[in-house]
Coordinates of N, CA, C and O in Angstrom, one line a residue:
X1 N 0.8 -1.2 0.0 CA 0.0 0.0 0.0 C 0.9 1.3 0.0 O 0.8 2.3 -0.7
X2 N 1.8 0.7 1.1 CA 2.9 2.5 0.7 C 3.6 2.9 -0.5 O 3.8 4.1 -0.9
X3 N 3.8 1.7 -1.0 CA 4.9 1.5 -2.3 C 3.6 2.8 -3.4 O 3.8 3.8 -4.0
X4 N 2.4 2.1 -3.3 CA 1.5 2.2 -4.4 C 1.4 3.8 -3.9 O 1.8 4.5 -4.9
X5 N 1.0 4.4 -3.1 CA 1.3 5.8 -2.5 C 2.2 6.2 -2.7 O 2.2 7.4 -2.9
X6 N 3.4 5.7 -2.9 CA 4.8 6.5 -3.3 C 4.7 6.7 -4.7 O 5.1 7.8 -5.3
X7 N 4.1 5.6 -5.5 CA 4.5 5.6 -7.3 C 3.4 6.5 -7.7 O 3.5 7.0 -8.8
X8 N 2.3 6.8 -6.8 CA 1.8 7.9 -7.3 C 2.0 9.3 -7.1 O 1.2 10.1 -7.6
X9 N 3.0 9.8 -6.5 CA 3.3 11.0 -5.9 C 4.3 11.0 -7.1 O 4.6 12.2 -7.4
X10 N 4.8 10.2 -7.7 CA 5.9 10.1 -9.1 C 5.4 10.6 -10.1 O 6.2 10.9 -11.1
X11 N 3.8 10.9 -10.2 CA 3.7 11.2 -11.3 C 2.7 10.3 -12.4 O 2.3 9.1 -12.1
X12 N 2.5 10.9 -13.7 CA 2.0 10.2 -14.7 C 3.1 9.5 -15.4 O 4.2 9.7 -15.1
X13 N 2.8 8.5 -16.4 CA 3.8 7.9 -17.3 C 4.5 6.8 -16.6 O 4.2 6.1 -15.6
X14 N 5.3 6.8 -17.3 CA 6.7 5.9 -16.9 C 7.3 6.3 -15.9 O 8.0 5.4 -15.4
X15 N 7.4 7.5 -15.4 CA 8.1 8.0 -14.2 C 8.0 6.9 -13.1 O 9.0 6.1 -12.9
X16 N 7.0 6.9 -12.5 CA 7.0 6.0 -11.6 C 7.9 4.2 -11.3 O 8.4 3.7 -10.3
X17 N 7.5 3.8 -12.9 CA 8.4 2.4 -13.3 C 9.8 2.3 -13.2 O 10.6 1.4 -13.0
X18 N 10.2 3.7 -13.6 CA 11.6 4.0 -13.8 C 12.2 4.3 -12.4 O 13.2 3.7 -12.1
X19 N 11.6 5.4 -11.4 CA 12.0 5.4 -10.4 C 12.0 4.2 -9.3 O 12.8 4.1 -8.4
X20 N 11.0 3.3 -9.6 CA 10.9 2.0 -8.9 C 12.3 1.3 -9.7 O 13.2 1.1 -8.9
X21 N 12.4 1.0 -10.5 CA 13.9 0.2 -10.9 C 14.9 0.6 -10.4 O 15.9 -0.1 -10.1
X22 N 15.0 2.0 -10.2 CA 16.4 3.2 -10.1 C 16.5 2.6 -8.8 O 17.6 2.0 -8.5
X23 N 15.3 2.8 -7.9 CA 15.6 2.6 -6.9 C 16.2 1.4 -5.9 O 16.9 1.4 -4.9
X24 N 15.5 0.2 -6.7 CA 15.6 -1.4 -6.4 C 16.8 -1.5 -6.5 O 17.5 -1.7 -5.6
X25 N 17.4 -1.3 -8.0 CA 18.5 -1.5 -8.4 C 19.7 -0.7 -7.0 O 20.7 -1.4 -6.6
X26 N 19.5 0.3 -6.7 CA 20.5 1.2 -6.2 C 20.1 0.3 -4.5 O 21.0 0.8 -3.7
X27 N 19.6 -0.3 -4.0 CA 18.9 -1.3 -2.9 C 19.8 -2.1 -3.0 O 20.8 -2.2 -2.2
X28 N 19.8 -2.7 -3.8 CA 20.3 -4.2 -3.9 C 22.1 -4.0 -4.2 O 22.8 -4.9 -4.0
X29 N 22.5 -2.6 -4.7 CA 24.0 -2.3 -4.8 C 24.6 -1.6 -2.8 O 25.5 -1.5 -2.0
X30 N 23.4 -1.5 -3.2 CA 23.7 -0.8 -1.1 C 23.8 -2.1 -0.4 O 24.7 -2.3 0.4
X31 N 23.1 -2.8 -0.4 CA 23.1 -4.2 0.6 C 24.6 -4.4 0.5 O 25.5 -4.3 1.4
X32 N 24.7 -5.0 -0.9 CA 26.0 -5.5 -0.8 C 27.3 -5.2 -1.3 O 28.2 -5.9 -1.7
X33 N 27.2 -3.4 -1.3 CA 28.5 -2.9 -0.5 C 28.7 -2.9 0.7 O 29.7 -3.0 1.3
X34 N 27.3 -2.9 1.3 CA 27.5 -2.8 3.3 C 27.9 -4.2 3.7 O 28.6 -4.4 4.7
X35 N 27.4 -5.4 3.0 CA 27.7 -6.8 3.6 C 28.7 -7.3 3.1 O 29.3 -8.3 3.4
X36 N 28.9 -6.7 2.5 CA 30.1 -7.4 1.3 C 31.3 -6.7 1.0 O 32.3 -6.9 0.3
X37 N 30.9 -5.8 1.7 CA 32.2 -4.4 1.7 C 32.7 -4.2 0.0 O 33.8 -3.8 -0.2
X38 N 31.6 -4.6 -1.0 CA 32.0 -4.8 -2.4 C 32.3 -3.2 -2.9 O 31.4 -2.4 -2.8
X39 N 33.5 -3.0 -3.4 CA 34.0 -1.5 -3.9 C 33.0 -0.8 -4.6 O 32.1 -1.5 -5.0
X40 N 33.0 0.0 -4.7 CA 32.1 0.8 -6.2 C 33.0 2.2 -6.4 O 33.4 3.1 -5.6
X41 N 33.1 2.2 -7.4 CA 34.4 2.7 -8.5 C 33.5 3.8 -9.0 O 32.5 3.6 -9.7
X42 N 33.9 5.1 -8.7 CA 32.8 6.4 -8.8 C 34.1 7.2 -9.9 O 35.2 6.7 -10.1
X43 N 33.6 8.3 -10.2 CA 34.0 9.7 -11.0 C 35.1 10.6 -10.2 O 36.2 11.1 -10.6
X44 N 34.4 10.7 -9.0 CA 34.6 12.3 -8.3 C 34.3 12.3 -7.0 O 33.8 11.2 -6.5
X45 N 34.4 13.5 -6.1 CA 34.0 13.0 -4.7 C 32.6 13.7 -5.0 O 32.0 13.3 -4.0
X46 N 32.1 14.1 -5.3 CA 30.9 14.9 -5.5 C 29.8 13.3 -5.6 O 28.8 13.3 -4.9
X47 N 30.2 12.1 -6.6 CA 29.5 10.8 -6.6 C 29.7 10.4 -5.2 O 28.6 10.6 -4.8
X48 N 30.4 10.0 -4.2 CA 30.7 9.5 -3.2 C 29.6 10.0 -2.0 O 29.0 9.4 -1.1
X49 N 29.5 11.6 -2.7 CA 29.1 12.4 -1.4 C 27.2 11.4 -1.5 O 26.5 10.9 -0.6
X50 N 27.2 11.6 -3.0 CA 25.7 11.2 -3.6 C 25.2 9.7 -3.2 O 24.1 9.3 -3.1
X51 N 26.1 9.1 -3.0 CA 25.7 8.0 -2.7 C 25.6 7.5 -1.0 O 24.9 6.6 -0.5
X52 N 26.5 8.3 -0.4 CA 26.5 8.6 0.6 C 24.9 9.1 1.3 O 24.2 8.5 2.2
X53 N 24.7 10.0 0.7 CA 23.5 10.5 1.1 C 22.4 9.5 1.0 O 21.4 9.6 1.8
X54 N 22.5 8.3 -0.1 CA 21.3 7.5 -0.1 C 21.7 6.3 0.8 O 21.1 5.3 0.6
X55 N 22.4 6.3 1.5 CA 22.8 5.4 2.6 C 24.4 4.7 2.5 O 25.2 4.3 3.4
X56 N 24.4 4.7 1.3 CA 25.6 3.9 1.1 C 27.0 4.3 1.7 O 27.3 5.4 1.4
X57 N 27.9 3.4 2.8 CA 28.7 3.1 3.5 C 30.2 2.7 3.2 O 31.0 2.4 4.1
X58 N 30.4 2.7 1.4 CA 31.8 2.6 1.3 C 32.0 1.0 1.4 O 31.0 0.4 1.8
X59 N 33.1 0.4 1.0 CA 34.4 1.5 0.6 C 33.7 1.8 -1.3 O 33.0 1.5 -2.3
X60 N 34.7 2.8 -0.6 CA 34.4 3.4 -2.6 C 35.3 3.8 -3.0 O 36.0 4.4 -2.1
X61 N 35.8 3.8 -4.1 CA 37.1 4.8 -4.5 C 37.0 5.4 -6.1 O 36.8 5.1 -7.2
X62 N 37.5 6.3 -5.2 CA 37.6 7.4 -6.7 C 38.4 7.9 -7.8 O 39.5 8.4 -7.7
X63 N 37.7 7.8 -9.0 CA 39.0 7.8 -9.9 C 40.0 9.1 -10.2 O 41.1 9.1 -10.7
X64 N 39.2 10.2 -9.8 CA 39.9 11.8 -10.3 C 40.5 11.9 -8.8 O 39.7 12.4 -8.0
X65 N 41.8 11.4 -8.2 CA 42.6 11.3 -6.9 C 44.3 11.7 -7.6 O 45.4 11.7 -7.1
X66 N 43.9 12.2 -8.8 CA 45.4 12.5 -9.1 C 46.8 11.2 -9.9 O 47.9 11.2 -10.4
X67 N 45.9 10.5 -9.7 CA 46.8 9.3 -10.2 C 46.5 9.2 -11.7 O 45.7 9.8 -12.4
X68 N 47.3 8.3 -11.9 CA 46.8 8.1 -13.7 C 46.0 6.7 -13.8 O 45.4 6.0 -13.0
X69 N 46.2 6.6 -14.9 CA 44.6 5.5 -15.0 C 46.0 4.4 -14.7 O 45.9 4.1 -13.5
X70 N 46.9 3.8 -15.1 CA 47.9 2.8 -15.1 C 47.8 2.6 -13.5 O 47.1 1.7 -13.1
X71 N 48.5 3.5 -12.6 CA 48.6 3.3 -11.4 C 46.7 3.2 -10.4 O 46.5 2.6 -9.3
X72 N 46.0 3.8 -10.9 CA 44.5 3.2 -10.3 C 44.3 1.7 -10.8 O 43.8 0.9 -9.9
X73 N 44.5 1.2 -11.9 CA 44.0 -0.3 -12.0 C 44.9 -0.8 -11.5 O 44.4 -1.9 -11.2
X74 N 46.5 -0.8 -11.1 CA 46.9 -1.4 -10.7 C 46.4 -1.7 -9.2 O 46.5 -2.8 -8.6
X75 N 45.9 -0.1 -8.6 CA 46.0 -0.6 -7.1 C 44.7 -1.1 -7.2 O 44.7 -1.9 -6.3
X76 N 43.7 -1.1 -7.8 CA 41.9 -1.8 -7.5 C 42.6 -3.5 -8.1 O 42.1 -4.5 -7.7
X77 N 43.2 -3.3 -8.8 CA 43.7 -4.7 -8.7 C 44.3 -5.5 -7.5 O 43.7 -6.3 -6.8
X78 N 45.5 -5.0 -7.3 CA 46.2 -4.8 -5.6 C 44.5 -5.3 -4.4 O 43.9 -6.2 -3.9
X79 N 44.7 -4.1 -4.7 CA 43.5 -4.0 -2.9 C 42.2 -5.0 -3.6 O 41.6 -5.5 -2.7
X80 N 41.8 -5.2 -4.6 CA 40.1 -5.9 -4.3 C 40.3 -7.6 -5.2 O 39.4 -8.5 -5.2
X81 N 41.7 -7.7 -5.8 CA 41.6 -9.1 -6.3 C 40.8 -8.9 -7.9 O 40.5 -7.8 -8.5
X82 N 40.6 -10.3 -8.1 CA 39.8 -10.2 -9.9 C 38.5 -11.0 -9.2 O 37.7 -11.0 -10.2
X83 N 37.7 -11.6 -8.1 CA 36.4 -12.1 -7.7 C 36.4 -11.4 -6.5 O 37.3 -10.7 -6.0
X84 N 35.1 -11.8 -6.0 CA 34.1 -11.5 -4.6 C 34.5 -12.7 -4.1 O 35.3 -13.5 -4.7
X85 N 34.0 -12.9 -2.9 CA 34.4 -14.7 -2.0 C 33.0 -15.1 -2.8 O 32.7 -16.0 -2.0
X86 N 32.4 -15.1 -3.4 CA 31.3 -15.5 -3.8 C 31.2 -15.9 -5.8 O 30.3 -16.3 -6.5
X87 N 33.0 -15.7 -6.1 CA 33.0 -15.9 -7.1 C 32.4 -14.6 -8.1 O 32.8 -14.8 -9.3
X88 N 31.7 -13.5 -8.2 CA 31.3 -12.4 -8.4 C 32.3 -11.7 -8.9 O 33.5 -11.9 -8.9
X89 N 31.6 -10.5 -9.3 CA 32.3 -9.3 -9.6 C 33.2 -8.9 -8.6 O 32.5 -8.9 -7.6
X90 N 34.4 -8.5 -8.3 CA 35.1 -8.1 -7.6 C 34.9 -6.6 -7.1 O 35.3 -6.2 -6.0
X91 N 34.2 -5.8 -8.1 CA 34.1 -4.6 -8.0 C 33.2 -4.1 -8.7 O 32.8 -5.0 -9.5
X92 N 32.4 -2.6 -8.9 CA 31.0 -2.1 -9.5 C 31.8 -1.0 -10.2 O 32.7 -0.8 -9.5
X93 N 31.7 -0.4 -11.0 CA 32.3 0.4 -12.1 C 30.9 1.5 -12.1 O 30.1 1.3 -13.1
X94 N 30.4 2.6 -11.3 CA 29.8 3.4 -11.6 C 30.2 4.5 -12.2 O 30.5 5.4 -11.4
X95 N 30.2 4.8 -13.3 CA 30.9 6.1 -14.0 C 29.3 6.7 -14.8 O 28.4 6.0 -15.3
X96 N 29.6 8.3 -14.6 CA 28.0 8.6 -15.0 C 28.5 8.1 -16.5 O 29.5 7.5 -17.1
X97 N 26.5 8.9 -17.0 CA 26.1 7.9 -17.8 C 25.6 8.9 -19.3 O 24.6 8.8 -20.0
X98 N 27.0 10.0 -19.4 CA 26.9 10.9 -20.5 C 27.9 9.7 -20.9 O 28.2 8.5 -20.5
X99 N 28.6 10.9 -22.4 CA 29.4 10.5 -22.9 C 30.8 10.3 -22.5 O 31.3 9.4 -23.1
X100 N 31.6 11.0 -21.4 CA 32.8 10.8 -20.6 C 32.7 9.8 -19.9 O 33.7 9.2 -19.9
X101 N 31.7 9.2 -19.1 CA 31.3 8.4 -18.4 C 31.4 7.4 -19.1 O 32.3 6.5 -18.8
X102 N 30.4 7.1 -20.3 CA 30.7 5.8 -20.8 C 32.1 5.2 -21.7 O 32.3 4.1 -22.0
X103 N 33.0 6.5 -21.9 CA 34.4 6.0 -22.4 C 35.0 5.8 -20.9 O 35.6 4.8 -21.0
X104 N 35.1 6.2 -19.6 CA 35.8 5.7 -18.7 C 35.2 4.3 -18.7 O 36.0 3.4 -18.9
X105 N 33.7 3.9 -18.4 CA 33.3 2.8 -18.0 C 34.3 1.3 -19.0 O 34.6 0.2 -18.6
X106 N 34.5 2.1 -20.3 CA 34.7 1.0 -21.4 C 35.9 0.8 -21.5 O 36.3 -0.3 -21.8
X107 N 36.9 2.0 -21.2 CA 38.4 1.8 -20.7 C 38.2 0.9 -19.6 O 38.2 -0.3 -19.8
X108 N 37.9 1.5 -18.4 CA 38.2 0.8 -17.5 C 38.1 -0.8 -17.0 O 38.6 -1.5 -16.2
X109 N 37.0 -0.9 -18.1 CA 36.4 -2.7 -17.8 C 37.3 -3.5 -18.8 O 37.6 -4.7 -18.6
X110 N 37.9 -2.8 -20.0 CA 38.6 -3.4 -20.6 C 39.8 -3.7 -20.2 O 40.2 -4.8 -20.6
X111 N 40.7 -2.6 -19.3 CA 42.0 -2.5 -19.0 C 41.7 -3.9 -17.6 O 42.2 -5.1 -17.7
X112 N 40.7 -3.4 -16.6 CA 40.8 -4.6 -15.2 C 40.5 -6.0 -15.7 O 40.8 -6.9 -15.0
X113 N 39.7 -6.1 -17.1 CA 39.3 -7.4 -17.9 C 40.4 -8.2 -18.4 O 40.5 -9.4 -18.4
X114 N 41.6 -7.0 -18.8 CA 42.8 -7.8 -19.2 C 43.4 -8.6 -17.9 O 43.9 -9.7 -18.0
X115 N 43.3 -7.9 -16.5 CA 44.0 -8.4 -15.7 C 42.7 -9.6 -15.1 O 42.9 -10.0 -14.0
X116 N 42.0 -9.8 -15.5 CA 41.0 -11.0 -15.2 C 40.1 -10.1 -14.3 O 39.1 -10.6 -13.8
X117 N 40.3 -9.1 -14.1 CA 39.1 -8.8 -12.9 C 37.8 -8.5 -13.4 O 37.5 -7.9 -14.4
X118 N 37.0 -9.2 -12.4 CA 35.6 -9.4 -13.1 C 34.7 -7.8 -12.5 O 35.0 -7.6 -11.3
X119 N 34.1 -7.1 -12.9 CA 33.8 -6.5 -13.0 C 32.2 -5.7 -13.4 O 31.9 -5.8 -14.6
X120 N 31.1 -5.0 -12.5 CA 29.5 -5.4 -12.8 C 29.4 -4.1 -13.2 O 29.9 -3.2 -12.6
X121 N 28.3 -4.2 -14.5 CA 27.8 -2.6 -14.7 C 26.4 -2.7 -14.7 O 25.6 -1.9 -15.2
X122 N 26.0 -3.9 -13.9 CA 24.6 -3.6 -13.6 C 24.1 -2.5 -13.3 O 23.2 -2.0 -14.0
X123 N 24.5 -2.0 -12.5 CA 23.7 -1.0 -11.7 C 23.6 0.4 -12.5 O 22.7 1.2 -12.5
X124 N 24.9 0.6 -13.2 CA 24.9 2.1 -14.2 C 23.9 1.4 -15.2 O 22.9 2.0 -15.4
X125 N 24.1 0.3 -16.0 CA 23.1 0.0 -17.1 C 21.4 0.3 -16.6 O 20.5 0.6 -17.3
X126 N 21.4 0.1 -15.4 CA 20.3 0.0 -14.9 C 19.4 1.8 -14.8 O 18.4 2.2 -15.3
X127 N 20.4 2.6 -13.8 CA 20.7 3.5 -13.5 C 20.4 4.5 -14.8 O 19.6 5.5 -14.7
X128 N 21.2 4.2 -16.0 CA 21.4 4.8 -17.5 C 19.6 4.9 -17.9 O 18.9 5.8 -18.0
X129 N 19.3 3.3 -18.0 CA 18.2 3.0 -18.5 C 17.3 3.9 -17.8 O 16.8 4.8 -18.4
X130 N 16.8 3.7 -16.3 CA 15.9 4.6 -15.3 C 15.9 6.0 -15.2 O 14.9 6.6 -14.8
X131 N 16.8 6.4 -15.4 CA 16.9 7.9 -15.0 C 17.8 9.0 -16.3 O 18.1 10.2 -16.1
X132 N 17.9 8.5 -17.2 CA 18.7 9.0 -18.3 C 17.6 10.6 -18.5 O 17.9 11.8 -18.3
X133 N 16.6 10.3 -18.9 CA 15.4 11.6 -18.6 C 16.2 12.4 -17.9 O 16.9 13.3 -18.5
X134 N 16.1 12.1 -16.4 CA 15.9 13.3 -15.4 C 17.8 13.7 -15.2 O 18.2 14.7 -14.5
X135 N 18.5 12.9 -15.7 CA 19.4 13.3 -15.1 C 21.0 12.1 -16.4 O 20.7 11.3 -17.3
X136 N 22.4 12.4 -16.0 CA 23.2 11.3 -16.7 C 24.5 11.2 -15.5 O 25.5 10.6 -15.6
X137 N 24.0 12.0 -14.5 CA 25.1 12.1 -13.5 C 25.1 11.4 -12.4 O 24.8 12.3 -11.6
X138 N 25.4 10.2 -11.7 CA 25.8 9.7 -10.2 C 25.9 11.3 -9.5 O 24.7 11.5 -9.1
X139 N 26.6 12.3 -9.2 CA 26.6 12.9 -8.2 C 24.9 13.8 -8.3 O 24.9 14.7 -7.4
X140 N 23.8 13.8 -8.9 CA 22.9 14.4 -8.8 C 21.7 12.9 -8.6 O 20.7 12.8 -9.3
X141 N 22.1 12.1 -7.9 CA 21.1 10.8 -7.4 C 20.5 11.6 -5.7 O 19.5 11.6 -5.1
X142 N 21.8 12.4 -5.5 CA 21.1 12.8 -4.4 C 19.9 13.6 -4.0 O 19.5 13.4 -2.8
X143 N 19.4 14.5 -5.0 CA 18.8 15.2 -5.2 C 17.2 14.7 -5.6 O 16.1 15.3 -5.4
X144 N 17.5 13.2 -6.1 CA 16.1 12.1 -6.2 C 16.1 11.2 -5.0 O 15.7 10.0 -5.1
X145 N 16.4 11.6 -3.9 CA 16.7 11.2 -2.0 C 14.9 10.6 -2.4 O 14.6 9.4 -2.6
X146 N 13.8 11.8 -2.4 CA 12.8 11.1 -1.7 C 12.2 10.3 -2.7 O 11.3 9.5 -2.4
X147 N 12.6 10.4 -3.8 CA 12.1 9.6 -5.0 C 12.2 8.2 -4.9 O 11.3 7.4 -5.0
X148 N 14.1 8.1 -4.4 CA 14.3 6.3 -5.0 C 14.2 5.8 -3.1 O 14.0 4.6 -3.0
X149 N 14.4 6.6 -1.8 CA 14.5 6.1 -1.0 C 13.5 4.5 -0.7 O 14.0 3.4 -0.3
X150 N 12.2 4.9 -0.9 CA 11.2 4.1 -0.8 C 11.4 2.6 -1.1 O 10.9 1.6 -0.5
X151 N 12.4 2.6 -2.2 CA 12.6 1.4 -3.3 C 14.2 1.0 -2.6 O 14.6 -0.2 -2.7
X152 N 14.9 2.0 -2.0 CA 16.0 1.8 -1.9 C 15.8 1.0 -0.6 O 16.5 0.0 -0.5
X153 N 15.0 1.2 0.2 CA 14.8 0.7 1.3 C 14.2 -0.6 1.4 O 14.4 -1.3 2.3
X154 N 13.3 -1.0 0.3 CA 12.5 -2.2 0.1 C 13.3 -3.6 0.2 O 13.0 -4.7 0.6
X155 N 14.8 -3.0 -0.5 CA 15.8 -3.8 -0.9 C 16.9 -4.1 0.0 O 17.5 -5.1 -0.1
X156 N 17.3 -3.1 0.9 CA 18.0 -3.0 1.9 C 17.1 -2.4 2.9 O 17.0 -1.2 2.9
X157 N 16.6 -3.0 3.7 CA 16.0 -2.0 4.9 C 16.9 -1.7 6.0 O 16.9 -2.6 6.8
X158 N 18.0 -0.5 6.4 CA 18.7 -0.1 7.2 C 18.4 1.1 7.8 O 18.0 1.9 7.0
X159 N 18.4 1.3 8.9 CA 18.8 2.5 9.1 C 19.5 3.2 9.1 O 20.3 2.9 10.0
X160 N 20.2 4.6 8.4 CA 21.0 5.0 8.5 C 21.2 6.8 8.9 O 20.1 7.1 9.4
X161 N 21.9 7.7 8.8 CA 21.5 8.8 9.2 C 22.3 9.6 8.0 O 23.4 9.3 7.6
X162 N 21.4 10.8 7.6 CA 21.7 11.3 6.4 C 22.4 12.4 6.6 O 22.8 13.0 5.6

């Protein structure tokens, strides 16, 4: 009943379907960075701050730290391995979802690919797909707080403080 109260406050159209995916999807990446301590590989700190806000707890790391792209895959290599203990993606590759974004995403999966590290773009494909409309940027997710929380919570239900 609340869910159905929330997808109406979204709006006519597709809005509502899209924000219900944005949100599930971004649920189910939060559970298991918090349980799984599984990395997620951002832009900028401006993304960190955004995901931050929707509960998410790290670790994360970021790629504009000054280093060159050679010395970052080496260390996400280093520190996270090529699997999860679960056999999985080792790591999440969120890079927005303009055009800069998707040449980092495609470098970077290809370069950690050579080193065998497995690597998920679930969540930006997801993300790309749901919210491409309203927005192409990870650091402006925070700004749809009361939008995707509802969904984000369905999937992870935590408490956390904003």
């Amino acid at each position: 009943m609340r869910d159905q109260k929330h997808r109406s406050q979204l709006g006519s159209g597709n809005a509502a379907e899209r924000f219900t995916a944005a949100g599930l999807a971004l649920g189910v990446a939060r559970k298991k960075n918090r349980e799984q301590t599984w990395p997620i590989i951002l832009e900028g700190q401006r993304d960190r701050i955004a995901l931050e806000t929707l509960g998410f707890v790290g670790p994360f790391e970021v790629l504009n730290r000054g280093w060159d792209l050679d010395r970052f895959i080496t260390y996400l290599y280093e520190q996270y391995g090529t699997r999860n203990s679960d056999g999985g993606a080792s790591i999440c590759l969120l890079m927005d979802w303009d055009r800069t974004g998707g040449r980092l995403q495609k470098t970077l999966a290809e370069r950690l690919g050579s080193l065998d590290v497995k690597v998920c773009h679930v969540l930006r494909n997801q993300l790309l797909k749901a919210l491409k409309p309203e927005t192409r940027v990870v650091e402006s997710l925070k700004s749809f707080f009361v939008q995707l929380s509802p969904f984000i919570e369905q999937e992870d239900p935590v408490e956390f403080n904003r």
